[in-house]
Amino acid sequence: VQLQASGGGLVQAGGSLRLSCAASGRISGTWAMGWYRQPPGKQRELVASITSAGATNYLDSVKGRFTISRDNAKNTVHLQMNSLKPEDTAVYQCNAAAKPYSYWGQGTQVTVSS
């Protein structure tokens, strides 16, 4: 399984970015998918996740600003990030999981300037 992330970049506070992650290989729409981030000097944290049925879960600090979605037919997951804040600056990684398997995409840098 390979995960290819895209969409990071530099944006001013209050702006928006959309991250995408395309999965290929032995993966299906039954896998849970999510986005994690690792801010500078901090541990990695779960930002948002979505099950195969579409149930979502968000980090408290991004609720109301970020939206995760998926296209099972295309094995892709997106993270729409609005009203970005400097504290959202981090390396973002997508993840696909189906016990006991867990796969990670490469990180994509999101930098929010104040």
Short mmCIF file of C-alpha atoms in Angstrom, two decimals:
data_model
loop_
_atom_site.label_atom_id
_atom_site.label_comp_id
_atom_site.label_asym_id
_atom_site.label_seq_id
_atom_site.Cartn_x
_atom_site.Cartn_y
_atom_site.Cartn_z
CA VAL A 1 0.00 0.00 0.00
CA GLN A 2 1.30 3.43 -0.91
CA LEU A 3 -0.09 6.77 0.16
CA GLN A 4 0.73 9.92 -1.79
CA ALA A 5 -0.05 13.19 -0.08
CA SER A 6 -0.25 16.60 -1.70
CA GLY A 7 -1.53 20.08 -1.09
CA GLY A 8 0.66 21.53 1.63
CA GLY A 9 2.23 24.94 1.44
CA LEU A 10 2.55 28.37 2.94
CA VAL A 11 -0.55 30.39 3.73
CA GLN A 12 -1.39 33.44 5.79
CA ALA A 13 -3.44 33.15 8.95
CA GLY A 14 -7.12 32.96 8.09
CA GLY A 15 -6.43 31.29 4.78
CA SER A 16 -7.30 27.84 3.51
CA LEU A 17 -5.53 24.77 2.19
CA ARG A 18 -6.76 21.42 0.97
CA LEU A 19 -4.69 18.33 1.53
CA SER A 20 -5.24 15.22 -0.54
CA CYS A 21 -3.98 11.68 -0.10
CA ALA A 22 -4.27 9.03 -2.77
CA ALA A 23 -3.90 5.40 -1.76
CA SER A 24 -2.82 2.64 -4.09
CA GLY A 25 -2.13 -1.04 -3.73
CA ARG A 26 -4.01 -3.52 -1.59
CA ILE A 27 -6.41 -1.10 -0.03
CA SER A 28 -10.14 -0.79 -0.17
CA GLY A 29 -12.89 1.49 0.96
CA THR A 30 -13.19 -0.51 4.17
CA TRP A 31 -10.04 1.00 5.58
CA ALA A 32 -10.15 3.86 8.07
CA MET A 33 -8.19 6.89 6.92
CA GLY A 34 -6.90 9.88 8.75
CA TRP A 35 -4.60 12.86 8.91
CA TYR A 36 -1.98 13.35 11.58
CA ARG A 37 0.35 16.26 12.17
CA GLN A 38 3.57 16.93 13.99
CA PRO A 39 4.17 20.55 14.96
CA PRO A 40 7.76 21.67 15.43
CA GLY A 41 9.17 20.27 18.67
CA LYS A 42 5.99 18.40 19.51
CA GLN A 43 4.64 14.90 19.21
CA ARG A 44 2.50 13.69 16.39
CA GLU A 45 -1.23 14.06 16.94
CA LEU A 46 -4.36 12.87 15.21
CA VAL A 47 -6.06 15.74 13.41
CA ALA A 48 -9.02 13.99 11.83
CA SER A 49 -10.13 10.52 10.88
CA ILE A 50 -12.91 8.99 8.86
CA THR A 51 -14.21 5.45 8.83
CA SER A 52 -15.35 3.53 5.80
CA ALA A 53 -18.92 4.41 6.75
CA GLY A 54 -18.09 8.11 6.85
CA ALA A 55 -18.00 8.62 10.61
CA THR A 56 -15.57 11.41 11.44
CA ASN A 57 -13.51 12.41 14.44
CA TYR A 58 -11.60 15.67 14.93
CA LEU A 59 -8.99 17.13 17.21
CA ASP A 60 -10.78 19.65 19.41
CA SER A 61 -8.65 22.56 18.22
CA VAL A 62 -9.64 22.05 14.57
CA LYS A 63 -13.36 21.38 15.00
CA GLY A 64 -15.42 23.74 12.91
CA ARG A 65 -12.41 24.69 10.77
CA PHE A 66 -11.23 21.42 9.21
CA THR A 67 -13.30 18.90 7.27
CA ILE A 68 -12.18 15.41 6.35
CA SER A 69 -13.78 13.57 3.46
CA ARG A 70 -13.10 10.51 1.39
CA ASP A 71 -13.86 9.06 -2.01
CA ASN A 72 -13.94 5.30 -1.63
CA ALA A 73 -14.10 4.70 -5.36
CA LYS A 74 -10.83 6.55 -5.81
CA ASN A 75 -9.25 5.56 -2.48
CA THR A 76 -8.57 9.17 -1.66
CA VAL A 77 -8.98 11.23 1.46
CA HIS A 78 -9.03 15.01 1.69
CA LEU A 79 -8.59 17.49 4.49
CA GLN A 80 -10.10 20.90 3.88
CA MET A 81 -8.48 23.36 6.26
CA ASN A 82 -10.11 26.75 6.70
CA SER A 83 -9.41 29.66 9.03
CA LEU A 84 -5.87 28.44 9.46
CA LYS A 85 -3.89 29.60 12.45
CA PRO A 86 -0.14 29.78 13.04
CA GLU A 87 -0.50 26.94 15.53
CA ASP A 88 -1.66 24.70 12.67
CA THR A 89 1.87 24.82 11.31
CA ALA A 90 3.13 21.25 11.15
CA VAL A 91 4.11 18.36 8.93
CA TYR A 92 0.88 16.60 7.99
CA GLN A 93 0.75 12.88 7.18
CA CYS A 94 -2.07 10.70 5.96
CA ASN A 95 -2.70 7.26 7.35
CA ALA A 96 -4.68 4.24 6.22
CA ALA A 97 -5.45 1.54 8.73
CA ALA A 98 -7.18 -1.81 8.91
CA LYS A 99 -6.07 -3.96 11.80
CA PRO A 100 -3.36 -5.13 12.00
CA TYR A 101 -2.10 -2.95 9.18
CA SER A 102 -1.25 0.74 9.23
CA TYR A 103 0.35 2.66 6.41
CA TRP A 104 1.72 6.19 6.25
CA GLY A 105 2.17 8.65 3.46
CA GLN A 106 5.07 11.02 3.22
CA GLY A 107 4.67 14.22 5.16
CA THR A 108 3.56 17.45 3.62
CA GLN A 109 4.51 20.75 5.22
CA VAL A 110 1.84 23.24 6.16
CA THR A 111 3.10 26.63 7.30
CA VAL A 112 0.73 29.32 8.48
CA SER A 113 2.21 32.79 8.83
CA SER A 114 0.80 35.36 11.22
#
